[in-house]
PDB file of N, CA and C in Angstrom:
ATOM      1  N   ARG V  14      -5.740 -17.263   0.377  1.00 45.00           N
ATOM      2  CA  ARG V  14      -5.238 -17.122  -0.905  1.00 45.00           C
ATOM      3  C   ARG V  14      -3.507 -17.972  -0.696  1.00 45.00           C
ATOM      4  N   ASP V  15      -3.380 -17.895  -2.061  1.00 47.00           N
ATOM      5  CA  ASP V  15      -2.319 -18.461  -2.336  1.00 47.00           C
ATOM      6  C   ASP V  15      -1.262 -16.922  -2.719  1.00 47.00           C
ATOM      7  N   GLN V  16       0.086 -17.061  -3.037  1.00 47.00           N
ATOM      8  CA  GLN V  16       0.747 -15.754  -3.489  1.00 47.00           C
ATOM      9  C   GLN V  16       0.872 -15.542  -4.549  1.00 47.00           C
ATOM     10  N   PRO V  17       0.512 -14.366  -4.838  1.00 42.00           N
ATOM     11  CA  PRO V  17       0.527 -13.712  -5.962  1.00 42.00           C
ATOM     12  C   PRO V  17       1.714 -14.122  -6.767  1.00 42.00           C
ATOM     13  N   ARG V  18       1.010 -14.315  -8.032  1.00 41.00           N
ATOM     14  CA  ARG V  18       2.222 -14.278  -9.316  1.00 41.00           C
ATOM     15  C   ARG V  18       2.263 -12.968 -10.239  1.00 41.00           C
ATOM     16  N   SER V  19       3.735 -13.102 -10.653  1.00 39.00           N
ATOM     17  CA  SER V  19       4.295 -11.822 -10.920  1.00 39.00           C
ATOM     18  C   SER V  19       3.999 -11.547 -12.160  1.00 39.00           C
ATOM     19  N   ARG V  20       2.984 -12.056 -13.072  1.00 38.00           N
ATOM     20  CA  ARG V  20       2.763 -12.209 -14.163  1.00 38.00           C
ATOM     21  C   ARG V  20       1.279 -12.233 -14.223  1.00 38.00           C
ATOM     22  N   GLY V  21       0.525 -11.264 -15.482  1.00 38.00           N
ATOM     23  CA  GLY V  21      -0.770 -11.171 -15.366  1.00 38.00           C
ATOM     24  C   GLY V  21      -1.433 -10.601 -14.502  1.00 38.00           C
ATOM     25  N   LEU V  22      -0.953  -9.493 -14.127  1.00 44.00           N
ATOM     26  CA  LEU V  22      -1.735  -8.761 -13.021  1.00 44.00           C
ATOM     27  C   LEU V  22      -1.919  -7.505 -13.632  1.00 44.00           C
ATOM     28  N   GLY V  23      -1.797  -7.069 -14.908  1.00 47.00           N
ATOM     29  CA  GLY V  23      -2.714  -6.031 -15.656  1.00 47.00           C
ATOM     30  C   GLY V  23      -2.265  -4.964 -15.247  1.00 47.00           C
ATOM     31  N   ASP V  24      -2.538  -3.800 -15.845  1.00 48.00           N
ATOM     32  CA  ASP V  24      -1.595  -2.688 -15.277  1.00 48.00           C
ATOM     33  C   ASP V  24      -1.067  -2.658 -14.000  1.00 48.00           C
ATOM     34  N   VAL V  25      -1.205  -2.733 -13.096  1.00 48.00           N
ATOM     35  CA  VAL V  25      -0.774  -2.432 -12.105  1.00 48.00           C
ATOM     36  C   VAL V  25       0.674  -2.888 -11.922  1.00 48.00           C
ATOM     37  N   TYR V  26       0.922  -4.200 -12.315  1.00 49.00           N
ATOM     38  CA  TYR V  26       2.297  -4.252 -12.329  1.00 49.00           C
ATOM     39  C   TYR V  26       3.379  -3.943 -12.828  1.00 49.00           C
ATOM     40  N   LYS V  27       2.723  -2.925 -13.853  1.00 57.00           N
ATOM     41  CA  LYS V  27       3.823  -2.634 -14.846  1.00 57.00           C
ATOM     42  C   LYS V  27       4.762  -1.291 -14.920  1.00 57.00           C
ATOM     43  N   ARG V  28       4.375  -0.825 -13.267  1.00 65.00           N
ATOM     44  CA  ARG V  28       5.258   0.239 -12.605  1.00 65.00           C
ATOM     45  C   ARG V  28       6.195  -0.029 -11.965  1.00 65.00           C
ATOM     46  N   GLN V  29       7.353   0.597 -11.662  1.00 92.00           N
ATOM     47  CA  GLN V  29       8.887   0.208 -11.270  1.00 92.00           C
ATOM     48  C   GLN V  29       8.832   0.357  -9.643  1.00 92.00           C
ATOM     49  N   GLY V  30       7.613   1.124  -9.128  1.00 97.00           N
ATOM     50  CA  GLY V  30       7.675   1.160  -7.530  1.00 97.00           C
ATOM     51  C   GLY V  30       6.489   1.867  -7.337  1.00 97.00           C
ATOM     52  N   TYR V  31       5.862   1.782  -5.916  1.00 97.00           N
ATOM     53  CA  TYR V  31       4.748   2.052  -5.607  1.00 97.00           C
ATOM     54  C   TYR V  31       5.065   2.658  -4.019  1.00 97.00           C
ATOM     55  N   VAL V  32       4.180   3.709  -4.155  1.00 98.00           N
ATOM     56  CA  VAL V  32       3.922   4.013  -2.380  1.00 98.00           C
ATOM     57  C   VAL V  32       2.441   3.714  -1.866  1.00 98.00           C
ATOM     58  N   TYR V  33       2.280   3.257  -0.738  1.00 98.00           N
ATOM     59  CA  TYR V  33       0.921   2.582  -0.531  1.00 98.00           C
ATOM     60  C   TYR V  33       0.494   2.658   0.841  1.00 98.00           C
ATOM     61  N   ILE V  34      -0.593   2.586   1.354  1.00 98.00           N
ATOM     62  CA  ILE V  34      -1.224   2.825   2.888  1.00 98.00           C
ATOM     63  C   ILE V  34      -1.426   1.458   3.185  1.00 98.00           C
ATOM     64  N   MET V  35      -1.341   0.412   4.399  1.00 98.00           N
ATOM     65  CA  MET V  35      -2.110  -0.529   4.841  1.00 98.00           C
ATOM     66  C   MET V  35      -2.196  -0.190   5.966  1.00 98.00           C
ATOM     67  N   ALA V  36      -3.965  -0.706   6.532  1.00 98.00           N
ATOM     68  CA  ALA V  36      -4.755   0.016   7.650  1.00 98.00           C
ATOM     69  C   ALA V  36      -4.884  -1.623   8.223  1.00 98.00           C
ATOM     70  N   SER V  37      -5.651  -1.104   9.474  1.00 97.00           N
ATOM     71  CA  SER V  37      -6.056  -2.050  10.301  1.00 97.00           C
ATOM     72  C   SER V  37      -7.498  -2.231  10.376  1.00 97.00           C
ATOM     73  N   GLN V  38      -8.637  -1.077  10.039  1.00 97.00           N
ATOM     74  CA  GLN V  38      -9.719  -0.836   9.667  1.00 97.00           C
ATOM     75  C   GLN V  38     -10.041   0.570   9.410  1.00 97.00           C
ATOM     76  N   ARG V  39     -11.050   1.014   9.121  1.00 96.00           N
ATOM     77  CA  ARG V  39     -11.548   2.650   8.787  1.00 96.00           C
ATOM     78  C   ARG V  39     -10.727   3.295   9.944  1.00 96.00           C
ATOM     79  N   ASN V  40     -10.077   4.441   9.545  1.00 94.00           N
ATOM     80  CA  ASN V  40      -9.464   5.306  10.188  1.00 94.00           C
ATOM     81  C   ASN V  40      -8.629   4.670  11.425  1.00 94.00           C
ATOM     82  N   GLY V  41      -8.118   3.402  11.579  1.00 96.00           N
ATOM     83  CA  GLY V  41      -7.694   2.668  12.229  1.00 96.00           C
ATOM     84  C   GLY V  41      -5.972   3.120  12.279  1.00 96.00           C
ATOM     85  N   THR V  42      -5.206   2.306  12.792  1.00 98.00           N
ATOM     86  CA  THR V  42      -3.616   2.245  12.783  1.00 98.00           C
ATOM     87  C   THR V  42      -2.896   2.407  11.026  1.00 98.00           C
ATOM     88  N   ILE V  43      -2.530   3.030  10.737  1.00 98.00           N
ATOM     89  CA  ILE V  43      -1.969   3.198   9.190  1.00 98.00           C
ATOM     90  C   ILE V  43      -0.642   2.934   8.855  1.00 98.00           C
ATOM     91  N   TYR V  44      -0.355   1.888   7.900  1.00 98.00           N
ATOM     92  CA  TYR V  44       1.046   2.439   7.756  1.00 98.00           C
ATOM     93  C   TYR V  44       1.512   2.819   6.216  1.00 98.00           C
ATOM     94  N   LEU V  45       2.652   3.550   6.092  1.00 98.00           N
ATOM     95  CA  LEU V  45       2.964   3.764   5.016  1.00 98.00           C
ATOM     96  C   LEU V  45       4.600   3.367   4.643  1.00 98.00           C
ATOM     97  N   GLY V  46       4.553   2.586   3.071  1.00 97.00           N
ATOM     98  CA  GLY V  46       5.695   1.751   2.564  1.00 97.00           C
ATOM     99  C   GLY V  46       5.773   2.185   1.438  1.00 97.00           C
ATOM    100  N   VAL V  47       7.195   1.723   0.970  1.00 98.00           N
ATOM    101  CA  VAL V  47       7.337   1.797  -0.681  1.00 98.00           C
ATOM    102  C   VAL V  47       7.459   0.497  -1.034  1.00 98.00           C
ATOM    103  N   THR V  48       7.431  -0.358  -2.130  1.00 97.00           N
ATOM    104  CA  THR V  48       8.202  -1.571  -3.116  1.00 97.00           C
ATOM    105  C   THR V  48       8.132  -1.587  -4.256  1.00 97.00           C
ATOM    106  N   SER V  49       8.870  -1.755  -4.653  1.00 96.00           N
ATOM    107  CA  SER V  49       9.000  -2.275  -6.068  1.00 96.00           C
ATOM    108  C   SER V  49       7.565  -3.660  -6.375  1.00 96.00           C
ATOM    109  N   ASP V  50       7.347  -4.059  -6.185  1.00 96.00           N
ATOM    110  CA  ASP V  50       6.469  -4.923  -6.001  1.00 96.00           C
ATOM    111  C   ASP V  50       4.961  -5.079  -4.962  1.00 96.00           C
ATOM    112  N   LEU V  51       4.010  -4.684  -5.861  1.00 97.00           N
ATOM    113  CA  LEU V  51       3.080  -4.259  -4.458  1.00 97.00           C
ATOM    114  C   LEU V  51       2.250  -5.377  -4.367  1.00 97.00           C
ATOM    115  N   PRO V  52       2.118  -6.104  -5.055  1.00 97.00           N
ATOM    116  CA  PRO V  52       1.523  -7.711  -5.259  1.00 97.00           C
ATOM    117  C   PRO V  52       1.910  -8.226  -3.962  1.00 97.00           C
ATOM    118  N   LYS V  53       3.256  -8.380  -4.161  1.00 96.00           N
ATOM    119  CA  LYS V  53       3.932  -9.424  -3.098  1.00 96.00           C
ATOM    120  C   LYS V  53       3.965  -8.788  -1.589  1.00 96.00           C
ATOM    121  N   ARG V  54       4.146  -7.279  -1.718  1.00 97.00           N
ATOM    122  CA  ARG V  54       4.677  -6.861  -0.405  1.00 97.00           C
ATOM    123  C   ARG V  54       3.075  -6.875   0.296  1.00 97.00           C
ATOM    124  N   VAL V  55       1.857  -6.602  -0.211  1.00 97.00           N
ATOM    125  CA  VAL V  55       0.785  -6.443   0.320  1.00 97.00           C
ATOM    126  C   VAL V  55       0.565  -7.812   0.878  1.00 97.00           C
ATOM    127  N   PHE V  56       0.513  -9.471   0.188  1.00 97.00           N
ATOM    128  CA  PHE V  56       0.734 -10.501   0.565  1.00 97.00           C
ATOM    129  C   PHE V  56       1.232 -10.262   1.759  1.00 97.00           C
ATOM    130  N   GLU V  57       2.738 -10.277   1.805  1.00 97.00           N
ATOM    131  CA  GLU V  57       3.490 -10.450   2.916  1.00 97.00           C
ATOM    132  C   GLU V  57       3.094  -9.669   4.355  1.00 97.00           C
ATOM    133  N   HIS V  58       2.612  -8.710   4.110  1.00 97.00           N
ATOM    134  CA  HIS V  58       1.737  -7.608   4.985  1.00 97.00           C
ATOM    135  C   HIS V  58       0.352  -8.624   5.688  1.00 97.00           C
ATOM    136  N   ARG V  59      -0.275  -8.918   4.682  1.00 96.00           N
ATOM    137  CA  ARG V  59      -1.549  -9.581   5.464  1.00 96.00           C
ATOM    138  C   ARG V  59      -1.697 -11.046   5.881  1.00 96.00           C
ATOM    139  N   GLN V  60      -0.473 -11.452   5.668  1.00 96.00           N
ATOM    140  CA  GLN V  60      -0.012 -12.834   5.962  1.00 96.00           C
ATOM    141  C   GLN V  60       0.934 -13.007   7.074  1.00 96.00           C
ATOM    142  N   GLY V  61       1.028 -11.561   7.720  1.00 94.00           N
ATOM    143  CA  GLY V  61       1.999 -11.599   9.009  1.00 94.00           C
ATOM    144  C   GLY V  61       3.453 -12.115   8.688  1.00 94.00           C
ATOM    145  N   LEU V  62       4.135 -12.207   7.296  1.00 94.00           N
ATOM    146  CA  LEU V  62       5.038 -13.029   7.573  1.00 94.00           C
ATOM    147  C   LEU V  62       6.862 -12.169   7.989  1.00 94.00           C
ATOM    148  N   PHE V  63       6.393 -11.028   8.508  1.00 89.00           N
ATOM    149  CA  PHE V  63       7.764 -10.460   9.232  1.00 89.00           C
ATOM    150  C   PHE V  63       7.334 -10.048  10.274  1.00 89.00           C
ATOM    151  N   GLU V  64       7.923  -9.654  11.351  1.00 93.00           N
ATOM    152  CA  GLU V  64       8.019  -8.564  12.451  1.00 93.00           C
ATOM    153  C   GLU V  64       7.690  -7.552  12.475  1.00 93.00           C
ATOM    154  N   GLY V  65       7.209  -6.965  12.934  1.00 94.00           N
ATOM    155  CA  GLY V  65       7.377  -5.545  12.641  1.00 94.00           C
ATOM    156  C   GLY V  65       6.245  -4.911  13.304  1.00 94.00           C
ATOM    157  N   PHE V  66       6.152  -3.248  12.778  1.00 95.00           N
ATOM    158  CA  PHE V  66       4.682  -2.470  13.018  1.00 95.00           C
ATOM    159  C   PHE V  66       3.664  -3.104  12.195  1.00 95.00           C
ATOM    160  N   THR V  67       3.795  -3.770  11.228  1.00 93.00           N
ATOM    161  CA  THR V  67       2.260  -3.582  10.517  1.00 93.00           C
ATOM    162  C   THR V  67       1.752  -5.187  11.115  1.00 93.00           C
ATOM    163  N   LYS V  68       2.797  -6.097  11.332  1.00 94.00           N
ATOM    164  CA  LYS V  68       2.187  -7.474  12.006  1.00 94.00           C
ATOM    165  C   LYS V  68       1.466  -6.572  13.528  1.00 94.00           C
ATOM    166  N   LYS V  69       2.266  -6.250  14.506  1.00 96.00           N
ATOM    167  CA  LYS V  69       2.425  -5.555  15.666  1.00 96.00           C
ATOM    168  C   LYS V  69       0.795  -5.105  15.526  1.00 96.00           C
ATOM    169  N   HIS V  70       0.183  -3.995  14.556  1.00 96.00           N
ATOM    170  CA  HIS V  70      -0.879  -3.367  14.557  1.00 96.00           C
ATOM    171  C   HIS V  70      -2.062  -3.898  13.547  1.00 96.00           C
ATOM    172  N   GLY V  71      -1.994  -5.200  13.387  1.00 96.00           N
ATOM    173  CA  GLY V  71      -2.719  -5.658  12.322  1.00 96.00           C
ATOM    174  C   GLY V  71      -3.224  -4.579  11.118  1.00 96.00           C
ATOM    175  N   CYS V  72      -1.783  -4.368  10.301  1.00 97.00           N
ATOM    176  CA  CYS V  72      -2.192  -3.557   9.155  1.00 97.00           C
ATOM    177  C   CYS V  72      -2.480  -4.348   8.269  1.00 97.00           C
ATOM    178  N   LYS V  73      -3.571  -4.973   7.771  1.00 97.00           N
ATOM    179  CA  LYS V  73      -3.881  -5.693   6.635  1.00 97.00           C
ATOM    180  C   LYS V  73      -4.379  -5.076   5.569  1.00 97.00           C
ATOM    181  N   LEU V  74      -5.273  -4.043   5.881  1.00 98.00           N
ATOM    182  CA  LEU V  74      -6.018  -4.060   4.514  1.00 98.00           C
ATOM    183  C   LEU V  74      -5.208  -3.088   3.555  1.00 98.00           C
ATOM    184  N   LEU V  75      -4.743  -3.312   2.489  1.00 98.00           N
ATOM    185  CA  LEU V  75      -4.124  -2.292   1.425  1.00 98.00           C
ATOM    186  C   LEU V  75      -5.444  -0.908   1.164  1.00 98.00           C
ATOM    187  N   VAL V  76      -5.734   0.204   1.182  1.00 98.00           N
ATOM    188  CA  VAL V  76      -6.354   1.036   1.383  1.00 98.00           C
ATOM    189  C   VAL V  76      -5.971   2.436   0.271  1.00 98.00           C
ATOM    190  N   TRP V  77      -4.772   2.335  -0.008  1.00 98.00           N
ATOM    191  CA  TRP V  77      -4.263   3.436  -1.240  1.00 98.00           C
ATOM    192  C   TRP V  77      -2.706   2.855  -1.616  1.00 98.00           C
ATOM    193  N   TYR V  78      -2.870   3.029  -2.670  1.00 98.00           N
ATOM    194  CA  TYR V  78      -1.679   3.152  -3.408  1.00 98.00           C
ATOM    195  C   TYR V  78      -0.997   3.808  -4.288  1.00 98.00           C
ATOM    196  N   GLU V  79       0.022   4.166  -4.671  1.00 97.00           N
ATOM    197  CA  GLU V  79       0.044   5.246  -6.507  1.00 97.00           C
ATOM    198  C   GLU V  79       1.487   4.555  -6.608  1.00 97.00           C
ATOM    199  N   GLY V  80       1.380   3.912  -8.319  1.00 96.00           N
ATOM    200  CA  GLY V  80       2.166   4.156  -8.982  1.00 96.00           C
ATOM    201  C   GLY V  80       3.155   4.437  -9.689  1.00 96.00           C
ATOM    202  N   TYR V  81       4.700   4.357  -9.949  1.00 96.00           N
ATOM    203  CA  TYR V  81       5.661   5.893 -10.219  1.00 96.00           C
ATOM    204  C   TYR V  81       6.267   4.639 -11.103  1.00 96.00           C
ATOM    205  N   ASP V  82       6.850   5.173 -12.058  1.00 94.00           N
ATOM    206  CA  ASP V  82       7.967   4.725 -13.086  1.00 94.00           C
ATOM    207  C   ASP V  82       9.055   4.670 -12.694  1.00 94.00           C
ATOM    208  N   ASP V  83       9.743   4.954 -11.721  1.00 93.00           N
ATOM    209  CA  ASP V  83      10.676   5.117 -11.333  1.00 93.00           C
ATOM    210  C   ASP V  83      10.667   4.561  -9.781  1.00 93.00           C
ATOM    211  N   ILE V  84      11.215   3.745  -9.073  1.00 95.00           N
ATOM    212  CA  ILE V  84      11.421   3.318  -7.606  1.00 95.00           C
ATOM    213  C   ILE V  84      11.881   4.446  -6.967  1.00 95.00           C
ATOM    214  N   GLN V  85      13.085   5.003  -7.316  1.00 95.00           N
ATOM    215  CA  GLN V  85      13.571   6.707  -6.786  1.00 95.00           C
ATOM    216  C   GLN V  85      12.357   7.591  -6.747  1.00 95.00           C
ATOM    217  N   GLU V  86      11.494   7.934  -7.862  1.00 96.00           N
ATOM    218  CA  GLU V  86      10.824   8.784  -7.696  1.00 96.00           C
ATOM    219  C   GLU V  86       9.415   8.252  -5.987  1.00 96.00           C
ATOM    220  N   ALA V  87       9.037   7.054  -6.356  1.00 97.00           N
ATOM    221  CA  ALA V  87       8.301   6.271  -5.147  1.00 97.00           C
ATOM    222  C   ALA V  87       9.214   6.503  -3.994  1.00 97.00           C
ATOM    223  N   ARG V  88      10.386   6.125  -3.940  1.00 97.00           N
ATOM    224  CA  ARG V  88      10.617   6.341  -2.255  1.00 97.00           C
ATOM    225  C   ARG V  88      10.893   8.014  -1.820  1.00 97.00           C
ATOM    226  N   ALA V  89      10.899   8.531  -2.750  1.00 97.00           N
ATOM    227  CA  ALA V  89      11.120  10.419  -2.683  1.00 97.00           C
ATOM    228  C   ALA V  89       9.599  10.602  -1.607  1.00 97.00           C
ATOM    229  N   THR V  90       8.575   9.952  -2.972  1.00 97.00           N
ATOM    230  CA  THR V  90       7.389  10.631  -2.470  1.00 97.00           C
ATOM    231  C   THR V  90       6.758  10.139  -0.910  1.00 97.00           C
ATOM    232  N   GLU V  91       7.380   8.575  -0.753  1.00 98.00           N
ATOM    233  CA  GLU V  91       7.265   7.723   0.147  1.00 98.00           C
ATOM    234  C   GLU V  91       8.102   8.979   1.812  1.00 98.00           C
ATOM    235  N   ARG V  92       8.911   8.805   1.393  1.00 98.00           N
ATOM    236  CA  ARG V  92       9.854  10.163   2.196  1.00 98.00           C
ATOM    237  C   ARG V  92       9.044  11.259   2.700  1.00 98.00           C
ATOM    238  N   ARG V  93       8.725  12.054   1.630  1.00 98.00           N
ATOM    239  CA  ARG V  93       7.980  13.155   1.997  1.00 98.00           C
ATOM    240  C   ARG V  93       6.497  12.744   2.999  1.00 98.00           C
ATOM    241  N   MET V  94       5.853  11.661   2.150  1.00 98.00           N
ATOM    242  CA  MET V  94       4.579  11.523   2.900  1.00 98.00           C
ATOM    243  C   MET V  94       4.983  11.265   4.594  1.00 98.00           C
ATOM    244  N   LYS V  95       5.965  10.473   4.240  1.00 97.00           N
ATOM    245  CA  LYS V  95       6.137  10.078   5.961  1.00 97.00           C
ATOM    246  C   LYS V  95       5.746  11.200   7.137  1.00 97.00           C
ATOM    247  N   ASN V  96       6.280  12.401   6.299  1.00 97.00           N
ATOM    248  CA  ASN V  96       5.977  13.904   7.436  1.00 97.00           C
ATOM    249  C   ASN V  96       4.935  14.349   7.514  1.00 97.00           C
ATOM    250  N   TRP V  97       4.106  14.378   6.535  1.00 97.00           N
ATOM    251  CA  TRP V  97       2.794  14.475   6.454  1.00 97.00           C
ATOM    252  C   TRP V  97       2.059  13.697   7.944  1.00 97.00           C
ATOM    253  N   ASN V  98       1.267  15.070   8.654  1.00 97.00           N
ATOM    254  CA  ASN V  98       0.370  14.838   9.423  1.00 97.00           C
ATOM    255  C   ASN V  98      -0.602  13.576   8.978  1.00 97.00           C
ATOM    256  N   ARG V  99      -1.044  12.709   9.957  1.00 97.00           N
ATOM    257  CA  ARG V  99      -2.163  12.260   9.416  1.00 97.00           C
ATOM    258  C   ARG V  99      -3.227  12.306   8.899  1.00 97.00           C
ATOM    259  N   GLN V 100      -3.917  13.514   9.462  1.00 98.00           N
ATOM    260  CA  GLN V 100      -4.814  14.054   8.815  1.00 98.00           C
ATOM    261  C   GLN V 100      -4.546  14.365   7.065  1.00 98.00           C
ATOM    262  N   TRP V 101      -3.663  14.223   6.475  1.00 97.00           N
ATOM    263  CA  TRP V 101      -3.189  14.375   5.345  1.00 97.00           C
ATOM    264  C   TRP V 101      -3.403  13.009   4.857  1.00 97.00           C
ATOM    265  N   LYS V 102      -3.194  12.056   5.481  1.00 98.00           N
ATOM    266  CA  LYS V 102      -2.942  10.535   4.751  1.00 98.00           C
ATOM    267  C   LYS V 102      -4.105  10.554   4.613  1.00 98.00           C
ATOM    268  N   LEU V 103      -5.085  10.166   5.847  1.00 98.00           N
ATOM    269  CA  LEU V 103      -6.361   9.972   5.444  1.00 98.00           C
ATOM    270  C   LEU V 103      -7.374  10.786   4.634  1.00 98.00           C
ATOM    271  N   LYS V 104      -6.749  12.287   4.326  1.00 97.00           N
ATOM    272  CA  LYS V 104      -7.710  12.828   3.220  1.00 97.00           C
ATOM    273  C   LYS V 104      -6.901  12.131   1.220  1.00 97.00           C
ATOM    274  N   ARG V 105      -5.816  11.363   1.799  1.00 97.00           N
ATOM    275  CA  ARG V 105      -5.273  11.091   0.810  1.00 97.00           C
ATOM    276  C   ARG V 105      -5.901   9.986   0.538  1.00 97.00           C
ATOM    277  N   ILE V 106      -6.143   9.031   1.277  1.00 98.00           N
ATOM    278  CA  ILE V 106      -6.852   7.692   1.396  1.00 98.00           C
ATOM    279  C   ILE V 106      -8.107   7.686   1.044  1.00 98.00           C
ATOM    280  N   GLU V 107      -9.308   8.901   1.412  1.00 97.00           N
ATOM    281  CA  GLU V 107     -10.608   8.962   1.210  1.00 97.00           C
ATOM    282  C   GLU V 107     -10.816   9.395   0.110  1.00 97.00           C
ATOM    283  N   ARG V 108      -9.649  10.509  -0.712  1.00 97.00           N
ATOM    284  CA  ARG V 108      -9.611  10.862  -2.050  1.00 97.00           C
ATOM    285  C   ARG V 108      -9.957   9.588  -3.569  1.00 97.00           C
ATOM    286  N   MET V 109      -9.013   8.634  -2.898  1.00 96.00           N
ATOM    287  CA  MET V 109      -9.065   7.327  -3.807  1.00 96.00           C
ATOM    288  C   MET V 109     -10.173   6.382  -3.465  1.00 96.00           C
ATOM    289  N   ASN V 110     -10.147   6.116  -1.964  1.00 97.00           N
ATOM    290  CA  ASN V 110     -10.835   5.070  -1.368  1.00 97.00           C
ATOM    291  C   ASN V 110     -11.832   5.377  -0.237  1.00 97.00           C
ATOM    292  N   PRO V 111     -12.973   6.389  -0.828  1.00 97.00           N
ATOM    293  CA  PRO V 111     -13.980   6.719   0.397  1.00 97.00           C
ATOM    294  C   PRO V 111     -14.295   5.790   1.142  1.00 97.00           C
ATOM    295  N   ASP V 112     -14.672   4.522   0.872  1.00 97.00           N
ATOM    296  CA  ASP V 112     -14.737   3.835   1.835  1.00 97.00           C
ATOM    297  C   ASP V 112     -13.903   3.172   2.517  1.00 97.00           C
ATOM    298  N   TRP V 113     -12.733   3.105   2.331  1.00 97.00           N
ATOM    299  CA  TRP V 113     -11.936   1.872   3.072  1.00 97.00           C
ATOM    300  C   TRP V 113     -11.746   0.609   2.418  1.00 97.00           C
ATOM    301  N   ARG V 114     -12.194   0.849   1.259  1.00 97.00           N
ATOM    302  CA  ARG V 114     -11.744  -0.790   1.035  1.00 97.00           C
ATOM    303  C   ARG V 114     -11.307  -1.661   0.457  1.00 97.00           C
ATOM    304  N   ASP V 115     -10.770  -3.211   1.070  1.00 98.00           N
ATOM    305  CA  ASP V 115      -9.254  -3.438   0.986  1.00 98.00           C
ATOM    306  C   ASP V 115      -9.139  -3.917  -0.500  1.00 98.00           C
ATOM    307  N   LEU V 116      -8.279  -3.217  -1.121  1.00 98.00           N
ATOM    308  CA  LEU V 116      -8.257  -3.033  -2.689  1.00 98.00           C
ATOM    309  C   LEU V 116      -7.042  -4.216  -2.977  1.00 98.00           C
ATOM    310  N   TRP V 117      -7.115  -5.371  -2.225  1.00 97.00           N
ATOM    311  CA  TRP V 117      -5.871  -6.326  -2.581  1.00 97.00           C
ATOM    312  C   TRP V 117      -6.917  -7.145  -3.814  1.00 97.00           C
ATOM    313  N   ASP V 118      -7.893  -7.575  -4.023  1.00 95.00           N
ATOM    314  CA  ASP V 118      -8.533  -7.855  -5.542  1.00 95.00           C
ATOM    315  C   ASP V 118      -8.306  -7.530  -6.715  1.00 95.00           C
ATOM    316  N   ASP V 119      -7.895  -6.021  -6.287  1.00 94.00           N
ATOM    317  CA  ASP V 119      -8.227  -5.254  -7.416  1.00 94.00           C
ATOM    318  C   ASP V 119      -6.756  -5.099  -7.876  1.00 94.00           C
ATOM    319  N   ILE V 120      -5.421  -5.571  -6.951  1.00 95.00           N
ATOM    320  CA  ILE V 120      -4.276  -5.571  -7.612  1.00 95.00           C
ATOM    321  C   ILE V 120      -3.643  -7.409  -7.593  1.00 95.00           C
ATOM    322  N   VAL V 121      -4.805  -7.593  -7.224  1.00 91.00           N
ATOM    323  CA  VAL V 121      -4.173  -9.205  -8.057  1.00 91.00           C
ATOM    324  C   VAL V 121      -5.351 -10.205  -9.386  1.00 91.00           C
ATOM    325  N   LYS V 122      -5.865  -8.900  -9.877  1.00 77.00           N
ATOM    326  CA  LYS V 122      -6.594  -9.446 -10.737  1.00 77.00           C
ATOM    327  C   LYS V 122      -6.280  -9.893 -12.216  1.00 77.00           C
TER     328      LYS V 122
END
């Protein structure tokens, strides 16, 4: 799929910051991150454009995200969540996405 454009992405694109979780598979390796451009960042993970944790562990599925009006608020939430244990993160994913569906199509429509 081509890289998403920054226009026409609906409500998801109106936020200033996002905290998100990428996964390798259901209950697999997870990665927690923050970005100001969710479609672009998820595309980069999916394509393995940068060396690092997500490329090494195959974290290509967007399984959870949350938008914030302020990027600083998103960063603060990410820092808090990085201190959570894995089980708390899994519960957060399953509350929004019980089937661990890849949410990519939801953010690029």
